[in-house]
Short mmCIF file of C-alpha atoms and ligand atoms in Angstrom, two decimals:
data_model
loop_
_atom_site.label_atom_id
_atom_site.label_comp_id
_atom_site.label_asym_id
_atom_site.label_seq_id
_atom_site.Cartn_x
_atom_site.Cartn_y
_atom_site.Cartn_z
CA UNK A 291 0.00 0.00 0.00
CA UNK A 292 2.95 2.78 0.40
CA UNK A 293 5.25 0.57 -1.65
CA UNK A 294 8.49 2.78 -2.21
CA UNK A 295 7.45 5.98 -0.69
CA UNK A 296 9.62 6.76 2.40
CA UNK A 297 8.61 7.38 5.68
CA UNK A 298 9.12 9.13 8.56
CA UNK A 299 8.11 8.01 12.05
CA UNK A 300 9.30 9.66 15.16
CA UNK A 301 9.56 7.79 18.79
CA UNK A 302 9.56 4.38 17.04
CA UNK A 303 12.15 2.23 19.34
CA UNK A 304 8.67 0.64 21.34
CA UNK A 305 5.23 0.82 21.44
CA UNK A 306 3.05 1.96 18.73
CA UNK A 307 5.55 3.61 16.86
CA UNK A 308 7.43 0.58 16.28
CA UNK A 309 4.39 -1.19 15.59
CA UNK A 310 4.02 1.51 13.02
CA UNK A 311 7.75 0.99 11.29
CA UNK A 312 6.82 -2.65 11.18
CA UNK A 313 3.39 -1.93 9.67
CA UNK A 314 4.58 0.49 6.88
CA UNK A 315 8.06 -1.54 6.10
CA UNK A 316 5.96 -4.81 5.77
CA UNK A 317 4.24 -3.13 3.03
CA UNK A 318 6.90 -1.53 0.96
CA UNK A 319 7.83 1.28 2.44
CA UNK A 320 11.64 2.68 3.35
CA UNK A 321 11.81 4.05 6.79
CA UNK A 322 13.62 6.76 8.76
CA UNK A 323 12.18 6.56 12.58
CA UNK A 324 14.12 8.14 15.48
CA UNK A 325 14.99 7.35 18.82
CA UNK A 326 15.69 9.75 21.82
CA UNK A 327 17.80 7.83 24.56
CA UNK A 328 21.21 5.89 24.35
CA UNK A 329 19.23 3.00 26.29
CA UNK A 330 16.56 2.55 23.12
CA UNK A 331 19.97 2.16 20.81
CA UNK A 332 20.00 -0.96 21.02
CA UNK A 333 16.12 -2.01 20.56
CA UNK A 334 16.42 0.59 17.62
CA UNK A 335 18.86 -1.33 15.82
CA UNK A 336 16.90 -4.32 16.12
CA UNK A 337 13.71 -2.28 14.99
CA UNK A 338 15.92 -1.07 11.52
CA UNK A 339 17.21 -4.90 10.84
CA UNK A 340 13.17 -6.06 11.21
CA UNK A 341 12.21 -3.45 8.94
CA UNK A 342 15.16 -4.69 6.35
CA UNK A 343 14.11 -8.06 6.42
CA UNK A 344 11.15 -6.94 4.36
CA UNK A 345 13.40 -6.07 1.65
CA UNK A 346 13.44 -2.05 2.31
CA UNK A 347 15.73 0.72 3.42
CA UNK A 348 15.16 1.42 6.92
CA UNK A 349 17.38 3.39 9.08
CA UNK A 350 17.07 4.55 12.98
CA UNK A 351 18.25 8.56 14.07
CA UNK A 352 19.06 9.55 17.27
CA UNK A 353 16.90 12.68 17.34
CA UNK A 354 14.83 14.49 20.35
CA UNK A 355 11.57 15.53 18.51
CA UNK A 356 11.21 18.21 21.05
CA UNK A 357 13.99 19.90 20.14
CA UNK A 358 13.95 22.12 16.78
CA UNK A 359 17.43 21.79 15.15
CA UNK A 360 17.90 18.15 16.21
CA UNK A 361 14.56 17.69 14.20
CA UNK A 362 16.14 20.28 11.26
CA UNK A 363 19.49 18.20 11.14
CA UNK A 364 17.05 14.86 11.17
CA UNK A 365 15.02 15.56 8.22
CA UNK A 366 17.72 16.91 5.73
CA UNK A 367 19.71 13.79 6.97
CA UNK A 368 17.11 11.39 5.91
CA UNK A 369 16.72 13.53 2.44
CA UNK A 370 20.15 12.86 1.98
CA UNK A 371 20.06 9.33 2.87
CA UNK A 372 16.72 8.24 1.05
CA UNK A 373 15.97 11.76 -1.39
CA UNK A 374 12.65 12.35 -0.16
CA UNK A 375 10.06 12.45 2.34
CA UNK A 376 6.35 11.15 1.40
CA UNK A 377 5.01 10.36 4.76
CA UNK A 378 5.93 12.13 8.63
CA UNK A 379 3.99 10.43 11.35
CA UNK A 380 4.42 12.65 14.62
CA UNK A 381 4.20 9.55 16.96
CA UNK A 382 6.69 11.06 19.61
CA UNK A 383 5.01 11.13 22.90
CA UNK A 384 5.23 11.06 26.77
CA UNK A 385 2.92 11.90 29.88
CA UNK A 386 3.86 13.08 33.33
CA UNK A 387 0.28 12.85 35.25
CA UNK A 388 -0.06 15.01 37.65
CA UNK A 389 -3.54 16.49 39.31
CA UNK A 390 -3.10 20.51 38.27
CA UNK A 391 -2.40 21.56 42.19
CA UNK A 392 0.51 19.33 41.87
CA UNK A 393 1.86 20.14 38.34
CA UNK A 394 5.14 21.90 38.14
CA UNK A 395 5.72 24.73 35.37
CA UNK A 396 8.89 22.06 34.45
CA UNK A 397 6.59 19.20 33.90
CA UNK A 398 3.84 21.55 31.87
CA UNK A 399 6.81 22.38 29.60
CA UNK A 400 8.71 18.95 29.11
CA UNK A 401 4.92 17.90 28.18
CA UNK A 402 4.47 20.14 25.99
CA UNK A 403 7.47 20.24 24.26
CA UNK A 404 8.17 16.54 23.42
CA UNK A 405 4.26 16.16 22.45
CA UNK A 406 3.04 19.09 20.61
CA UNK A 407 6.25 21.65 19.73
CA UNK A 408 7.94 18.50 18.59
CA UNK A 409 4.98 18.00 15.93
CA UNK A 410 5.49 21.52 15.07
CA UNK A 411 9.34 20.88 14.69
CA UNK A 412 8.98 18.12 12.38
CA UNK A 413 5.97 19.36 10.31
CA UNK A 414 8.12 22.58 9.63
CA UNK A 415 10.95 20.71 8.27
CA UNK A 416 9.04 17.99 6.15
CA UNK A 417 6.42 20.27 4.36
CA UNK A 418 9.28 22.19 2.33
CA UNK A 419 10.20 18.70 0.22
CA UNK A 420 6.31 17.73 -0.02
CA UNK A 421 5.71 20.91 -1.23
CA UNK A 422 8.51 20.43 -3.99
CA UNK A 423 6.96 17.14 -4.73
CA UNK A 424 3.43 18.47 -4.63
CA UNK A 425 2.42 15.36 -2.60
CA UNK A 426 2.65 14.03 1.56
CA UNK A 427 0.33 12.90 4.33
CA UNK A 428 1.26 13.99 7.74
CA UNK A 429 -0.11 11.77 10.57
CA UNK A 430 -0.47 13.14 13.82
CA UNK A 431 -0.64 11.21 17.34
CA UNK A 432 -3.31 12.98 19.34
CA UNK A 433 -5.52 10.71 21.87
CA UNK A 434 -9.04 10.86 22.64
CA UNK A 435 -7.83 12.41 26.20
CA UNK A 436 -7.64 15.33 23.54
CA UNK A 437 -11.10 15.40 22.92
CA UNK A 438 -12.62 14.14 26.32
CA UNK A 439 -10.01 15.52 28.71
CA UNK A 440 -8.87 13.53 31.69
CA UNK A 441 -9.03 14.17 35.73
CA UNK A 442 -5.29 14.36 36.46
CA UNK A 443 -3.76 14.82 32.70
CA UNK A 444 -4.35 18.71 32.02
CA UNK A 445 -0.79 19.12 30.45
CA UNK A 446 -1.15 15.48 28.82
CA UNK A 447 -4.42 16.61 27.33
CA UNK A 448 -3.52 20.33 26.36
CA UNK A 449 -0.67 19.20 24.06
CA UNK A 450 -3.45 16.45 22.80
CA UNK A 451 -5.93 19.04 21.71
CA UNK A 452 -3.62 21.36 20.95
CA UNK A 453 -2.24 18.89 17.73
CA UNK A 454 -5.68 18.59 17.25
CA UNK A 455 -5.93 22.55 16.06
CA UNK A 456 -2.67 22.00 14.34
CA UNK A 457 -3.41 19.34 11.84
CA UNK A 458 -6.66 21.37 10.91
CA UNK A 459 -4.79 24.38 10.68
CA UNK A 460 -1.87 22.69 8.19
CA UNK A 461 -4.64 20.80 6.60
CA UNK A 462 -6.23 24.14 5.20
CA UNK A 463 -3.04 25.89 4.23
CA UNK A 464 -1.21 22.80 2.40
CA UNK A 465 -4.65 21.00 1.00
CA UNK A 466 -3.89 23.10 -2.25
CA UNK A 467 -0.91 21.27 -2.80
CA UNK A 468 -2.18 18.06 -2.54
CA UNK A 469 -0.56 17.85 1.26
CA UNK A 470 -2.75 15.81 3.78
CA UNK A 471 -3.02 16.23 7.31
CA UNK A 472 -4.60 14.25 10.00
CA UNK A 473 -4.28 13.08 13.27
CA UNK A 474 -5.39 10.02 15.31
CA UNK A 475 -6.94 9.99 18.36
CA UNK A 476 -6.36 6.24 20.29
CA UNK A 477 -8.06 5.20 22.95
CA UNK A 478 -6.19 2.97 25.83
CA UNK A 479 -3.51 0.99 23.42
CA UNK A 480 -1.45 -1.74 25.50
CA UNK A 481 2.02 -0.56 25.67
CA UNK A 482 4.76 0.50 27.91
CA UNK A 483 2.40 4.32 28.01
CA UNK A 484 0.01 1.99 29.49
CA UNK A 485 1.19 -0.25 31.81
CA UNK A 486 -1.04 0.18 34.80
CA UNK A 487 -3.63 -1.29 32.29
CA UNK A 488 -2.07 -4.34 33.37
CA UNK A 489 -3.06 -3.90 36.82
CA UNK A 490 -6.44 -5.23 37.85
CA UNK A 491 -8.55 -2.61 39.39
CA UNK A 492 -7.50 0.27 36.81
CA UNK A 493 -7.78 -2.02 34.27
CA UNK A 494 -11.30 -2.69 35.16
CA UNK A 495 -12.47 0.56 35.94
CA UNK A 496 -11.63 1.47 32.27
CA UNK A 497 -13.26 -0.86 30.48
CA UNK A 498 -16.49 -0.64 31.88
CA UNK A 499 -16.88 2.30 29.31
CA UNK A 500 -15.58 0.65 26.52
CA UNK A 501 -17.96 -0.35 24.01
CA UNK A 502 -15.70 -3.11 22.90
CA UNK A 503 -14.77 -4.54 25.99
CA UNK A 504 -10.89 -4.55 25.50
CA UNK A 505 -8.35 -2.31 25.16
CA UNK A 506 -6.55 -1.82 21.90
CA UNK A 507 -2.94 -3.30 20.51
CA UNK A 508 -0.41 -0.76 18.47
CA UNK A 509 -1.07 -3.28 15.47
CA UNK A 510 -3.91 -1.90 15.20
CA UNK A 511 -3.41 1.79 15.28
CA UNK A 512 -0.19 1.17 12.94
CA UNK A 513 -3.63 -0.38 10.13
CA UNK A 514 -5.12 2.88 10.56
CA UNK A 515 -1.61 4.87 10.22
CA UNK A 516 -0.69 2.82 7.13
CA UNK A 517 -4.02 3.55 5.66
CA UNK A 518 -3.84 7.23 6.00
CA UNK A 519 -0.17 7.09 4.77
CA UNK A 520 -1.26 5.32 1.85
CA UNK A 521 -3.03 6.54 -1.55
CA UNK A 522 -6.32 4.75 0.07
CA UNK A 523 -6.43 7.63 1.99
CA UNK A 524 -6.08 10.05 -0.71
CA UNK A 525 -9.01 11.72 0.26
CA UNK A 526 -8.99 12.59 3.99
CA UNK A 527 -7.43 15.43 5.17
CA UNK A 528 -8.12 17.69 8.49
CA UNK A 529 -9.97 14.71 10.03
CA UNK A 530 -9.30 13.17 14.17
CA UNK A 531 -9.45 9.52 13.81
CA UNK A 532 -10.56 7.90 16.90
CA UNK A 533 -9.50 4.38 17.25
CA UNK A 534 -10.88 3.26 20.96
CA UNK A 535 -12.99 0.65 21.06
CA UNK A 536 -15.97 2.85 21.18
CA UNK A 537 -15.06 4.79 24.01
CA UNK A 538 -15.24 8.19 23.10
CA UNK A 539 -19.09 7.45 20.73
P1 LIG B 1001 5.58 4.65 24.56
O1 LIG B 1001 5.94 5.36 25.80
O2 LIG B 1001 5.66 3.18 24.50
O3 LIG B 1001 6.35 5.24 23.29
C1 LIG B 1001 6.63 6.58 23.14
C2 LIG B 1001 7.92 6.70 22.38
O4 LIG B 1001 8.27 8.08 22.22
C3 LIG B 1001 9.09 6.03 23.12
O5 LIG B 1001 9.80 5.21 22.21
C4 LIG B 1001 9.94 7.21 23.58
O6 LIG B 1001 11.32 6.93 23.65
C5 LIG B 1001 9.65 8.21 22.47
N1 LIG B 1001 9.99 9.57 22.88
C6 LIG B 1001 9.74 10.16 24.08
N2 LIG B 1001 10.25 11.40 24.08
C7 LIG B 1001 10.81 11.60 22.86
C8 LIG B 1001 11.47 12.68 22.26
N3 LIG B 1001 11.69 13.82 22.91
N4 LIG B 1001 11.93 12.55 20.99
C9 LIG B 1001 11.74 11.39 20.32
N5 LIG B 1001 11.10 10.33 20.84
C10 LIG B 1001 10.64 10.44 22.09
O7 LIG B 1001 4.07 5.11 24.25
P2 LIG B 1001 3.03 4.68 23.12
O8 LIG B 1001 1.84 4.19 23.83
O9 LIG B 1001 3.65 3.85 22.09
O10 LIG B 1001 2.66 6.13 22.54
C11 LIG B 1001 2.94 6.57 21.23
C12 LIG B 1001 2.11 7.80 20.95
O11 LIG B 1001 0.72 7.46 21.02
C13 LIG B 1001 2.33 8.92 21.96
O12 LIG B 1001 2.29 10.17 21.30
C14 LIG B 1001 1.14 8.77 22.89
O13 LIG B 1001 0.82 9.98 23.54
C15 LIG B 1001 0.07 8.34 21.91
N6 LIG B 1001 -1.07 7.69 22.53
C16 LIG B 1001 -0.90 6.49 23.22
C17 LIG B 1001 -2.01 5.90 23.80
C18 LIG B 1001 -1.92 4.61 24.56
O14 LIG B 1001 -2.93 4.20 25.13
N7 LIG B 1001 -0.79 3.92 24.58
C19 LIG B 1001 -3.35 6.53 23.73
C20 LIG B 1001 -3.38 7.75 22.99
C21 LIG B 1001 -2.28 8.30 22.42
#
């Protein structure tokens, strides 16, 4: 489905963005994903010889999406590396939960900056090739916290919603040349973000509202990401995604 376009994925050594590089590599595409800490290095490296195996180029950075001229130096490395740039998915994310009494200005910022400035960083950069090549889909990682909000995840949702207003924004300026922009909003997805899904009483609280009656896996957010980073998805721009299992009907 995105056979020989090359992709960008940002904060791809675990979790959904890995499942993501997997996703996309499996079906043709060459990959540039990035990593933040020397202690991912090694799962990285790993992550780029999977994505070979399928017969692509694939190569893992060492680049903090929060910070603006790693994220310059990034992209023109990859255009030097692979010549292009058809697809950036902003996966890069943390949270640092924290009821608002207790929140520190330092943990509002750090939020901030490694999940929305960083999609800012990286849409800058990548929008001046796809502009060239009068073609690219930009996929956004917002969450359904986002949309809904959550008791105890202010900053967490802020950046959220705040990506939310960005990919609409990008999505009217860069429609005209034939640049798409969307973002998806998961639900609860089992990774290492959601571990205390694992433990019992949480874990049950939560899925009481789920429609579905199970939380999701990063397989299946990386169908929906290789959909909208594919021609299928020629057609959908400025659009939030939800992929939760019914929770947020
Ligand atoms: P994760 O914690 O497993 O993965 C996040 C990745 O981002 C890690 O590999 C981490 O090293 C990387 N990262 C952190 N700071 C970075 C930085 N400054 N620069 C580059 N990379 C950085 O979490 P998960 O669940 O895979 O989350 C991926 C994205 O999906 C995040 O944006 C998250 O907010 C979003 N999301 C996750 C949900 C879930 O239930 N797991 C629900 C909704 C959204």
């Amino acid at each position: 489905m995105v056979k020989d376009k090359v992709c960008i994925v940002t904060g791809a050594a675990r979790g959904i963005g890995a499942a993501i590089v997997k996703r996309l590599a499996e079906n043709g595409a060459h990959i540039a994903f990035t990593y933040v800490s020397d202690s991912s290095a090694e799962k990285a490296t790993a992550l780029e010889n999977e994505a070979k195996s399928f017969g692509v180029n694939a190569k893992a950075y060492k680049s903090n999406a929060g910070d603006f001229s790693q994220c310059e130096v990034f992209v023109n490395d990859v255009l030097k590396d692979f010549g292009k740039v058809d697809v950036c998915v902003n996966n890069a994310g943390i949270s640092k939960d924290n009821l608002l009494l207790r929140l520190t200005p330092e943990q509002w910022d750090e939020v901030m900056n490694v999940n929305l400035k960083s999609v800012y960083n990286m849409t800058k950069q990548v929008i001046r090739p796809m502009m060239k090549a009068k073609s690219g889909s930009i996929i956004n990682m917002s969450s359904i916290i986002g949309i809904r909000g959550n008791a105890g995840q202010a900053s967490y949702a802020a950046s959220k919603a705040g990506i939310i207003g960005f990919t609409k924004s990008v999505a009217l300026e860069l429609g005209s040349r034939n640049i798409r922009c969307n973002a998806i909003a998961p639900g609860f997805i089992e990774t290492d973000m959601t571990h205390y899904l694992k433990e019992g009483t949480a874990a049950e609280t939560f899925l009481k509202d789920i429609p579905l009656g199970r939380f999701g896996k990063a397989e299946e957010v990386a169908d929906l990401t290789l959909f909208l980073a594919s021609d299928k998805g020629a057609y959908i721009t400025g659009q939030v995604i939800s992929i939760c299992g019914g929770l947020n009907i």
